[in-house]
């Protein structure tokens, strides 16, 4: 008797954190975008010179699209300080839950 292998369960990460906040900083500009992980599409983005404004704009756009929560993806050198902190705090203040 041959026993078939068990069916693969869907990747749980696709259900837990479907939207990911990614930030990019240069000396002159700040940009942030929210990416839908399963489909690899950009759900919302903003690009301005001030970090607090970018978080507020991004948070408002996410709420308009009906996205209540996002996960934060930061690079190794991006500690929770300065511009990164300003973006994350202003997204949180706009009403978006961060995972």
Backbone as a chain_set.jsonl record, in Angstrom:
{"seq": "XXXXXXXXXXXXXXXXXXXXXXXXXXXXXXXXXXXXXXXXXXXXXXXXXXXXXXXXXXXXXXXXXXXXXXXXXXXXXXXXXXXXXXXXXXXXXXXXXXX", "coords": {"N": [[0.834, -1.17, 0.0], [0.599, 2.173, -0.891], [1.336, 5.189, 0.57], [0.241, 8.42, 0.161], [2.163, 11.483, -0.002], [1.865, 14.059, 2.507], [-0.282, 16.874, 1.921], [0.995, 20.066, 1.039], [0.954, 22.67, 3.329], [-0.453, 25.952, 3.057], [1.723, 28.795, 2.874], [2.192, 30.26, 5.915], [3.093, 32.793, 6.435], [2.122, 34.399, 4.422], [-0.427, 34.899, 5.197], [-0.22, 36.037, 7.7], [1.353, 38.421, 7.551], [0.59, 40.179, 5.192], [0.994, 42.717, 4.11], [3.745, 44.843, 3.767], [5.81, 47.354, 5.068], [8.23, 49.25, 3.528], [11.152, 51.201, 3.627], [13.191, 53.804, 2.22], [16.071, 55.714, 2.36], [17.887, 58.594, 1.44], [20.45, 61.121, 1.289], [19.048, 63.316, 0.431], [16.349, 62.634, -0.102], [13.362, 60.942, 1.059], [11.675, 57.937, 0.869], [8.857, 55.774, 0.914], [7.108, 52.699, 0.785], [4.301, 50.49, 0.635], [4.1, 47.103, 0.315], [2.3, 44.437, -1.122], [2.763, 41.304, -0.162], [2.071, 38.555, -1.118], [1.332, 38.956, -3.833], [3.264, 40.625, -4.758], [2.921, 43.354, -5.373], [2.748, 46.938, -5.37], [1.031, 48.47, -2.862], [0.61, 51.005, -1.811], [2.295, 54.154, -1.931], [4.658, 56.752, -1.114], [6.508, 59.743, -1.575], [8.404, 62.129, -0.412], [10.156, 65.035, 0.913], [10.22, 65.3, 3.697], [10.256, 63.354, 6.621], [8.199, 62.995, 8.532], [5.926, 63.921, 7.244], [5.767, 62.062, 5.165], [5.065, 59.684, 6.466], [2.529, 60.36, 7.47], [1.077, 60.881, 5.087], [1.301, 58.373, 3.84], [0.011, 56.733, 5.743], [-2.629, 57.76, 5.629], [-3.285, 57.129, 2.963], [-3.203, 54.342, 3.071], [-5.329, 53.775, 4.832], [-7.442, 54.737, 3.3], [-7.446, 52.853, 1.252], [-8.274, 50.681, 2.65], [-6.533, 49.16, 4.232], [-5.688, 48.027, 7.218], [-3.47, 47.241, 8.785], [0.102, 46.847, 8.804], [3.297, 45.239, 8.287], [6.557, 46.029, 9.419], [9.451, 46.403, 7.558], [12.768, 46.722, 7.847], [16.066, 47.67, 6.901], [19.275, 46.36, 7.888], [20.957, 48.428, 8.773], [19.158, 50.371, 9.445], [18.164, 51.622, 12.185], [15.77, 52.053, 14.861], [15.411, 55.075, 14.922], [15.716, 58.586, 14.523], [14.975, 59.51, 11.221], [13.708, 57.119, 10.489], [12.251, 56.475, 12.787], [10.549, 58.694, 12.818], [8.972, 58.289, 10.501], [7.72, 55.81, 11.084], [6.359, 56.376, 13.506], [4.578, 58.407, 12.665], [3.008, 57.029, 10.816], [1.781, 55.25, 12.531], [0.38, 57.089, 14.141], [-1.456, 57.973, 12.288], [-3.311, 56.002, 12.307], [-2.859, 53.413, 11.455], [-2.181, 50.055, 12.16], [0.808, 48.619, 13.336], [2.633, 45.709, 12.737]], "CA": [[0.0, 0.0, 0.0], [1.379, 3.393, -1.009], [0.745, 6.317, 1.293], [0.639, 9.663, -0.514], [2.748, 12.473, 0.907], [0.873, 15.039, 2.975], [-0.402, 18.087, 1.113], [1.709, 21.197, 1.626], [0.12, 23.727, 3.891], [-0.082, 27.255, 2.493], [2.69, 29.524, 3.694], [1.484, 31.029, 6.937], [3.543, 34.188, 6.407], [1.269, 35.132, 3.49], [-1.653, 35.273, 5.882], [0.069, 36.836, 8.884], [1.883, 39.742, 7.221], [0.506, 40.357, 3.741], [1.454, 44.047, 3.701], [5.035, 45.147, 4.377], [6.272, 48.727, 4.897], [9.658, 49.345, 3.228], [11.582, 52.601, 3.586], [14.484, 54.061, 1.595], [16.53, 57.051, 2.71], [19.129, 59.135, 0.909], [20.724, 62.4, 1.94], [18.13, 64.324, -0.051], [14.962, 62.193, -0.202], [12.818, 59.845, 1.845], [10.55, 57.315, 0.178], [8.325, 54.597, 1.6], [6.031, 52.038, 0.053], [3.725, 49.301, 1.256], [4.066, 46.065, -0.713], [1.478, 43.26, -0.849], [3.732, 40.225, -0.336], [1.708, 37.424, -1.973], [1.277, 39.295, -5.257], [4.422, 41.481, -5.03], [2.502, 44.617, -5.966], [2.814, 48.075, -4.463], [-0.315, 48.859, -2.448], [0.606, 52.449, -1.648], [3.644, 54.694, -1.807], [4.776, 58.193, -0.947], [7.886, 60.183, -1.758], [8.543, 63.559, -0.112], [11.426, 65.36, 1.549], [10.124, 65.292, 5.155], [9.899, 62.01, 7.08], [6.92, 62.996, 9.243], [4.873, 64.057, 6.234], [5.633, 60.829, 4.393], [4.312, 58.73, 7.27], [1.136, 60.799, 7.524], [0.49, 60.657, 3.759], [1.211, 56.935, 3.621], [-1.037, 56.21, 6.617], [-3.933, 58.148, 5.078], [-3.532, 56.355, 1.736], [-3.497, 52.956, 3.454], [-6.679, 53.707, 5.383], [-8.383, 54.911, 2.179], [-7.489, 51.596, 0.514], [-8.821, 49.64, 3.512], [-5.458, 48.342, 4.79], [-5.612, 48.479, 8.61], [-2.233, 46.871, 9.473], [1.248, 46.496, 7.967], [4.518, 44.83, 8.979], [7.667, 46.934, 9.115], [10.679, 45.754, 7.098], [13.846, 47.707, 7.796], [17.383, 47.106, 6.638], [20.096, 46.173, 9.083], [21.5, 49.694, 9.252], [18.068, 51.281, 9.788], [17.705, 51.436, 13.551], [14.576, 52.828, 15.209], [15.985, 56.338, 15.36], [15.751, 59.637, 13.513], [13.97, 59.518, 10.159], [12.937, 55.867, 10.551], [11.31, 56.641, 13.895], [9.556, 59.689, 12.423], [8.043, 57.662, 9.552], [6.936, 54.767, 11.762], [5.455, 57.008, 14.467], [3.512, 59.129, 11.999], [2.086, 56.022, 10.262], [1.012, 54.765, 13.689], [-0.539, 58.157, 14.54], [-2.511, 58.083, 11.281], [-4.323, 54.997, 12.613], [-2.492, 52.111, 10.909], [-1.559, 49.204, 13.162], [2.069, 48.053, 12.872], [2.855, 44.351, 13.258]], "C": [[0.89, 1.249, 0.0], [0.639, 4.526, -0.307], [1.194, 7.603, 0.609], [1.255, 10.647, 0.481], [1.691, 13.484, 1.339], [0.883, 16.276, 2.071], [0.321, 19.224, 1.82], [0.719, 22.228, 2.124], [0.514, 25.052, 3.236], [0.862, 27.986, 3.439], [1.956, 30.457, 4.645], [1.878, 32.502, 6.894], [2.694, 35.023, 5.45], [-0.002, 35.609, 4.163], [-1.385, 36.189, 7.072], [0.482, 38.263, 8.547], [1.791, 39.98, 5.714], [1.011, 41.705, 3.265], [2.713, 44.409, 4.483], [5.426, 46.584, 4.043], [7.771, 48.714, 4.676], [10.018, 50.811, 3.049], [12.957, 52.695, 2.939], [14.865, 55.51, 1.861], [17.807, 57.378, 1.952], [19.382, 60.443, 1.643], [19.675, 63.446, 1.588], [16.656, 63.914, 0.056], [14.645, 61.064, 0.768], [11.686, 59.252, 1.024], [10.136, 56.074, 0.955], [7.228, 54.014, 0.748], [5.562, 50.823, 0.829], [3.511, 48.285, 0.147], [3.18, 44.921, -0.236], [2.329, 42.046, -1.179], [3.284, 39.094, -1.257], [1.707, 37.741, -3.47], [2.438, 40.178, -5.69], [4.03, 42.754, -5.773], [2.575, 45.717, -4.913], [1.392, 48.518, -4.143], [-0.424, 50.366, -2.325], [2.04, 52.921, -1.509], [3.581, 56.197, -1.622], [6.246, 58.561, -1.065], [7.949, 61.688, -1.568], [9.853, 63.784, 0.625], [11.377, 65.289, 3.069], [9.576, 63.953, 5.642], [8.555, 61.968, 7.79], [5.764, 63.089, 8.25], [4.67, 62.766, 5.466], [4.842, 59.787, 5.161], [2.838, 59.079, 7.338], [0.429, 60.533, 6.194], [0.294, 59.174, 3.512], [0.114, 56.308, 4.479], [-2.431, 56.538, 6.106], [-4.272, 57.348, 3.83], [-3.866, 54.9, 2.055], [-4.91, 52.824, 3.996], [-7.734, 53.901, 4.291], [-8.528, 53.639, 1.366], [-8.022, 50.447, 1.358], [-7.771, 48.691, 4.058], [-5.226, 48.805, 6.224], [-4.281, 48.202, 9.302], [-1.151, 46.514, 8.464], [2.391, 46.022, 8.864], [5.635, 45.75, 8.531], [8.889, 46.108, 8.73], [11.747, 46.825, 7.005], [15.165, 46.983, 7.566], [18.186, 47.07, 7.928], [20.604, 47.497, 9.649], [20.427, 50.69, 9.661], [17.559, 50.978, 11.19], [16.502, 52.344, 13.805], [15.017, 54.152, 15.816], [15.898, 57.338, 14.211], [14.615, 59.573, 12.516], [13.101, 58.271, 10.18], [11.873, 55.965, 11.633], [10.205, 57.617, 13.518], [8.529, 59.088, 11.474], [7.134, 56.672, 10.274], [5.936, 55.384, 12.74], [4.306, 57.738, 13.78], [2.546, 58.19, 11.284], [1.194, 55.498, 11.368], [-0.019, 55.797, 14.132], [-1.68, 58.335, 13.548], [-3.591, 57.017, 11.488], [-4.037, 53.618, 12.047], [-1.78, 51.31, 11.993], [-0.289, 48.59, 12.571], [2.293, 46.703, 13.536], [4.31, 44.127, 13.57]], "O": [[1.82, 1.358, 0.8], [-0.537, 4.777, -0.568], [2.393, 7.854, 0.488], [0.909, 10.643, 1.662], [0.731, 13.732, 0.61], [1.92, 16.664, 1.533], [0.271, 19.338, 3.045], [-0.224, 22.604, 1.427], [1.68, 25.254, 2.898], [0.8, 27.81, 4.656], [1.196, 31.329, 4.223], [1.088, 33.367, 7.273], [2.558, 36.231, 5.644], [-0.591, 36.608, 3.751], [-2.223, 37.023, 7.416], [0.017, 39.21, 9.18], [2.814, 39.981, 5.03], [1.423, 41.826, 2.112], [2.746, 44.298, 5.709], [5.382, 46.99, 2.882], [8.517, 48.228, 5.525], [9.29, 51.568, 2.406], [13.786, 51.797, 3.083], [14.076, 56.423, 1.616], [18.701, 56.54, 1.837], [18.609, 60.825, 2.522], [19.438, 64.368, 2.368], [15.801, 64.769, 0.283], [15.527, 60.339, 1.229], [10.826, 59.985, 0.535], [10.966, 55.409, 1.575], [6.502, 54.739, 0.067], [6.322, 50.209, 1.578], [2.829, 48.562, -0.84], [3.288, 44.481, 0.909], [2.595, 41.779, -2.351], [4.063, 38.696, -2.123], [2.047, 36.882, -4.283], [2.583, 40.454, -6.881], [4.727, 43.181, -6.694], [2.476, 45.454, -3.714], [0.636, 48.897, -5.038], [-1.444, 50.946, -2.697], [2.901, 52.184, -1.029], [2.574, 56.833, -1.934], [7.122, 57.778, -0.696], [7.585, 62.443, -2.47], [10.574, 62.834, 0.926], [12.438, 65.223, 3.691], [8.559, 63.473, 5.142], [7.832, 60.98, 7.657], [4.748, 62.411, 8.404], [3.538, 62.403, 5.147], [4.028, 59.075, 4.573], [1.986, 58.194, 7.27], [-0.689, 60.019, 6.176], [-0.758, 58.757, 3.028], [-0.631, 55.451, 4.004], [-3.321, 55.689, 6.144], [-5.417, 56.932, 3.652], [-4.709, 54.293, 1.394], [-5.617, 51.872, 3.664], [-8.803, 53.295, 4.352], [-9.606, 53.361, 0.84], [-8.208, 49.344, 0.843], [-8.076, 47.529, 4.326], [-4.632, 49.862, 6.439], [-3.972, 48.847, 10.304], [-1.435, 45.951, 7.407], [2.447, 46.36, 10.046], [5.654, 46.201, 7.386], [9.314, 45.225, 9.477], [11.649, 47.735, 6.182], [15.349, 45.839, 7.981], [17.811, 47.679, 8.929], [20.673, 47.668, 10.866], [20.753, 51.759, 10.177], [16.639, 50.18, 11.367], [16.253, 53.285, 13.051], [15.006, 54.338, 17.033], [15.999, 56.954, 13.045], [13.442, 59.579, 12.891], [11.9, 58.344, 9.921], [10.723, 55.581, 11.417], [9.043, 57.395, 13.861], [7.334, 59.347, 11.62], [5.916, 56.697, 10.094], [4.783, 54.955, 12.793], [3.174, 57.694, 14.263], [1.367, 58.52, 11.153], [-0.008, 55.32, 11.173], [-1.153, 55.446, 14.46], [-2.758, 58.798, 13.922], [-4.672, 57.116, 10.907], [-4.885, 52.731, 12.143], [-0.883, 51.822, 12.663], [-0.302, 48.098, 11.443], [2.159, 46.57, 14.752], [4.686, 43.043, 14.017]]}, "num_chains": 1, "name": "protein.A"}
